[in-house]
Structures are given as structure tokens and as C-alpha cells.
PDB file of C-alpha atoms in Angstrom:
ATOM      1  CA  UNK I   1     -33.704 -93.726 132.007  1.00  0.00           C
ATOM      2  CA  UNK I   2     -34.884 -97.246 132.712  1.00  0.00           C
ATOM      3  CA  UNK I   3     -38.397 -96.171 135.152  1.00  0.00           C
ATOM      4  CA  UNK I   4     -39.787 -93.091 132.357  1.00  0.00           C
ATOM      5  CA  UNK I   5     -39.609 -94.258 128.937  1.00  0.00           C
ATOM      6  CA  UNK I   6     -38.412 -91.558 126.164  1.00  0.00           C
ATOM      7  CA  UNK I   7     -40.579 -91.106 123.469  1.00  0.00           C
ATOM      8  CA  UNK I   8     -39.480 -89.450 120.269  1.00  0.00           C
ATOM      9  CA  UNK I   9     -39.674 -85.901 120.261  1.00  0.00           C
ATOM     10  CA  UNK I  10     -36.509 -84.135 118.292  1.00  0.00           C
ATOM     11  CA  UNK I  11     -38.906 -81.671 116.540  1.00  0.00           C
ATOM     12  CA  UNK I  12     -41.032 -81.206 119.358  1.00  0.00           C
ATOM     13  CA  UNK I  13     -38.310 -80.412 121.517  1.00  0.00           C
ATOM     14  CA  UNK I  14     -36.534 -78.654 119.084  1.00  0.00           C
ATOM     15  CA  UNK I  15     -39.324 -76.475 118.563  1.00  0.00           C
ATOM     16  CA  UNK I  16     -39.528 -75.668 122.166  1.00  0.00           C
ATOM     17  CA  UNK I  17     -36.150 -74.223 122.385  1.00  0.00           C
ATOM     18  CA  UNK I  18     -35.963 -72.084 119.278  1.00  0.00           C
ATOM     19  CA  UNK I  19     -38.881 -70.432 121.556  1.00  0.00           C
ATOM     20  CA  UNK I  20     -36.318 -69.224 124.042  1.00  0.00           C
ATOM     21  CA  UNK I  21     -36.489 -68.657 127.736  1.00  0.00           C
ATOM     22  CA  UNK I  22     -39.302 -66.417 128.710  1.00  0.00           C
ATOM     23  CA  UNK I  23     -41.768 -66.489 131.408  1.00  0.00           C
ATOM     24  CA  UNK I  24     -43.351 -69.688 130.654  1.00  0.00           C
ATOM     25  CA  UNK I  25     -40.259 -71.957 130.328  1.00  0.00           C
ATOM     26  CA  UNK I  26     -36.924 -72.286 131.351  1.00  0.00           C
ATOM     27  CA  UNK I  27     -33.989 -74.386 130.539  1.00  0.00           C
ATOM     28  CA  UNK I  28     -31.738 -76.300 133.097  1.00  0.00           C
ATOM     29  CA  UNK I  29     -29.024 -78.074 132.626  1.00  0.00           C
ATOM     30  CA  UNK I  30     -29.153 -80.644 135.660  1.00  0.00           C
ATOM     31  CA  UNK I  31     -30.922 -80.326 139.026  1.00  0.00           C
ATOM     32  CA  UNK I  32     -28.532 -80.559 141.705  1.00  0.00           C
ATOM     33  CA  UNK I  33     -30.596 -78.936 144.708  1.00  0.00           C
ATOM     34  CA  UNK I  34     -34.658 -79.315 145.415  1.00  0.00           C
ATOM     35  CA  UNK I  35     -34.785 -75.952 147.397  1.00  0.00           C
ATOM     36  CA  UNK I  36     -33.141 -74.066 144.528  1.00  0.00           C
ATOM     37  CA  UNK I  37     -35.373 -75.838 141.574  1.00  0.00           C
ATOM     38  CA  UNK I  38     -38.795 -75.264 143.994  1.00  0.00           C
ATOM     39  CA  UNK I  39     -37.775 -71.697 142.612  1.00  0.00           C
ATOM     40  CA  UNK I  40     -38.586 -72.061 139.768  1.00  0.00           C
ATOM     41  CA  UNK I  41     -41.434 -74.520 140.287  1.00  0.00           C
ATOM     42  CA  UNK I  42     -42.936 -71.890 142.334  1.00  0.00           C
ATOM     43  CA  UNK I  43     -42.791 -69.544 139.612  1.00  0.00           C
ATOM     44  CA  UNK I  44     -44.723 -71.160 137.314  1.00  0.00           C
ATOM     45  CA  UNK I  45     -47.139 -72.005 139.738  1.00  0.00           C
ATOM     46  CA  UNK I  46     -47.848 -68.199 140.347  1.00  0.00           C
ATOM     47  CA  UNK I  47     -47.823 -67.634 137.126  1.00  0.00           C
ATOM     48  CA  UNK I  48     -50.334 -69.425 135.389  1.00  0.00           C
ATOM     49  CA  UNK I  49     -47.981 -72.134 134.822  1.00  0.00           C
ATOM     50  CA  UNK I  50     -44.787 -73.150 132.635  1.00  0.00           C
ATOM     51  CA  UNK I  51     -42.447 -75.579 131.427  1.00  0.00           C
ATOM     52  CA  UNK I  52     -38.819 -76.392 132.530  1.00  0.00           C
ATOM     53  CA  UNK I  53     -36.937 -78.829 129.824  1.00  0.00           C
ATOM     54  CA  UNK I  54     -34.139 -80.631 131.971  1.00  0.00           C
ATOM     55  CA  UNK I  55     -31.057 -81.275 130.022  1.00  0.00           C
ATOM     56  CA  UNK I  56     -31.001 -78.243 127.753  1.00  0.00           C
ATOM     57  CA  UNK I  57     -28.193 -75.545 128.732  1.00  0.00           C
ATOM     58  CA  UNK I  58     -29.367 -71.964 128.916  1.00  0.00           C
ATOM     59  CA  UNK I  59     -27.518 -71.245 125.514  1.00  0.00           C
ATOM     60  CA  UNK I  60     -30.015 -73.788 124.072  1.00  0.00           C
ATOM     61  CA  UNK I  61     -28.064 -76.637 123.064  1.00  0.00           C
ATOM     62  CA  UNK I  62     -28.981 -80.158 124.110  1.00  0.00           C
ATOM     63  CA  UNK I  63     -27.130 -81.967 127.113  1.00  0.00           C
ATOM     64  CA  UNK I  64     -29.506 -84.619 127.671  1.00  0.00           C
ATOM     65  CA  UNK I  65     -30.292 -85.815 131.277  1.00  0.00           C
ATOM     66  CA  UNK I  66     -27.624 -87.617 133.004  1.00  0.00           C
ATOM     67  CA  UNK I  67     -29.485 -89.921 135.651  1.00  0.00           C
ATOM     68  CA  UNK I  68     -33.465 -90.189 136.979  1.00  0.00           C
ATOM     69  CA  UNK I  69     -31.903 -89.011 139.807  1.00  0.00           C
ATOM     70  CA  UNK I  70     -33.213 -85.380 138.298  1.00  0.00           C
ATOM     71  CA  UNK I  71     -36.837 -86.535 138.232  1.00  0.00           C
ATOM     72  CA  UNK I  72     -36.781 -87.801 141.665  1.00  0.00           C
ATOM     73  CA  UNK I  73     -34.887 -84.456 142.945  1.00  0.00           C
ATOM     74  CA  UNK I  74     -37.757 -81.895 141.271  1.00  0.00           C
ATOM     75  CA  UNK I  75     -41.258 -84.095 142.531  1.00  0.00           C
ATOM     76  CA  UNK I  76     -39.042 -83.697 145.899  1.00  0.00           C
ATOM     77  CA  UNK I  77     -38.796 -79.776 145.438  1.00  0.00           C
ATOM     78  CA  UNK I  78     -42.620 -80.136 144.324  1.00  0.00           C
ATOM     79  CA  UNK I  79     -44.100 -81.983 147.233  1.00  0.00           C
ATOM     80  CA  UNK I  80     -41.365 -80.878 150.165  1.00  0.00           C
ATOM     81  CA  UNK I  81     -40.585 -77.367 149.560  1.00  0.00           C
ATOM     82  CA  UNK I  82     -43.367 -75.813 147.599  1.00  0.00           C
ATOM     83  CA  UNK I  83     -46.119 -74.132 149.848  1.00  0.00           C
ATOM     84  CA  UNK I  84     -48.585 -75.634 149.096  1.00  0.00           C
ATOM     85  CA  UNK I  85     -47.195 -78.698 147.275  1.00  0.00           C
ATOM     86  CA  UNK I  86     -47.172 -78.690 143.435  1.00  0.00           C
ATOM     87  CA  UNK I  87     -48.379 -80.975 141.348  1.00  0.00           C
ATOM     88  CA  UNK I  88     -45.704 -81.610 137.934  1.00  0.00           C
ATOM     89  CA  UNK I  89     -45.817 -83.278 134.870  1.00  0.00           C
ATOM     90  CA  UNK I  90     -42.724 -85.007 133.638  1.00  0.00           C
ATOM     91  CA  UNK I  91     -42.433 -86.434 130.387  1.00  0.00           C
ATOM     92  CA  UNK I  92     -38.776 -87.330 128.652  1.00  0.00           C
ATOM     93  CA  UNK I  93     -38.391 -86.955 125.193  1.00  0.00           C
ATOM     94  CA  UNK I  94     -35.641 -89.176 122.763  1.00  0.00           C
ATOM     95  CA  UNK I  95     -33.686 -86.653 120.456  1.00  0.00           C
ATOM     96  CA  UNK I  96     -30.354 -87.250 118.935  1.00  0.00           C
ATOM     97  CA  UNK I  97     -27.660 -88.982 119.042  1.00  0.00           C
ATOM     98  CA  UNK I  98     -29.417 -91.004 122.444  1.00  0.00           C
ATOM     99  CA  UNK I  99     -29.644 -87.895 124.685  1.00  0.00           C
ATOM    100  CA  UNK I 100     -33.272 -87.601 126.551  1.00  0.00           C
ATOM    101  CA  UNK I 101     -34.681 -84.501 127.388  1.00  0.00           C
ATOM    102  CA  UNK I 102     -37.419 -84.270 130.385  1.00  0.00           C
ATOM    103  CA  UNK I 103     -40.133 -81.741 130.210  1.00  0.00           C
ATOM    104  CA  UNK I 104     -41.660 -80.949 133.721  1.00  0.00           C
TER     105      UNK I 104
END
């Protein structure tokens, strides 16, 4: 992850998935397809908003984000197939053992 630079967050990030899925957040595991992660983008948009942490597999444990390639795939789904475009935060968070978690 050489162009967003992880900052520590284990406990932070931690904290977020002992919360679970609900309405507000969701976990992915990678982003393979804009159209299908605009979704979920969409979602949250309509729904006063939300958080998806990239890298985490549904069952909650930590993958970690294999390339930036994921970041540059979901501001794609946000500007190109969200009506009207979405606006998203990413931020990537260091936890252990050197896997980096993004929160969008």
C-alpha cells in the first residue's frame, strides 16, 4: 500500500468488528467488481450512511487488503455507477502481523 499510508489501528479496528455486520457496516473481503460494490455504497448512502472495512471476511477475521487496486475499484463504483456520484472516505489501518485494513 505504497500511495495510502496505514496508520495503526488494531484496537480500533478490532473494535469495529466485534460490532458485527448490521446496517451501518459491512465487511468485504476484496472488491473484485465496481457495479456489485456501488451496492453497497448505495446503501449507505440511502441510509444515513455506513462503513465498509475492506479486508475483513464476513466471519470477522482479518485478511488484510491484497493490492490498492481495491481503493481504486470502489472511488470507481462511487463516481461511475452511483446515481448521483458518492463521495467516500478511505482510510487503511496497520493491524497485525503487517495486514492493512481500509475503512471506506
Amino acid at each position: 500500500m505504497k500511495d495510502i499510508k496505514a496508520i495503526r489501528g488494531k484496537f480500533y479496528i478490532h473494535s469495529l468488528i466485534q460490532e458485527g455486520e448490521h446496517e451501518h457496516q459491512d465487511f468485504k473481503f476484496a472488491i473484485t467488481d465496481a457495479a456489485k460494490i456501488a451496492h453497497s455504497i448505495s446503501a449507505f448512502a440511502n441510509n444515513d450512511g455506513g462503513r465498509l472495512l475492506i479486508g475483513v471476511k464476513d466471519n470477522g477475521h482479518i485478511a488484510g487488503v491484497r493490492s490498492e487496486e481495491d481503493i481504486f475499484v470502489i472511488e470507481q463504483a462511487a463516481e461511475m455507477y452511483c446515481h448521483p456520484p458518492q463521495r467516500v472516505e478511505v482510510a487503511a489501518f496497520a493491524v497485525e502481523g503487517g495486514a492493512v485494513v481500509v475503512r471506506v
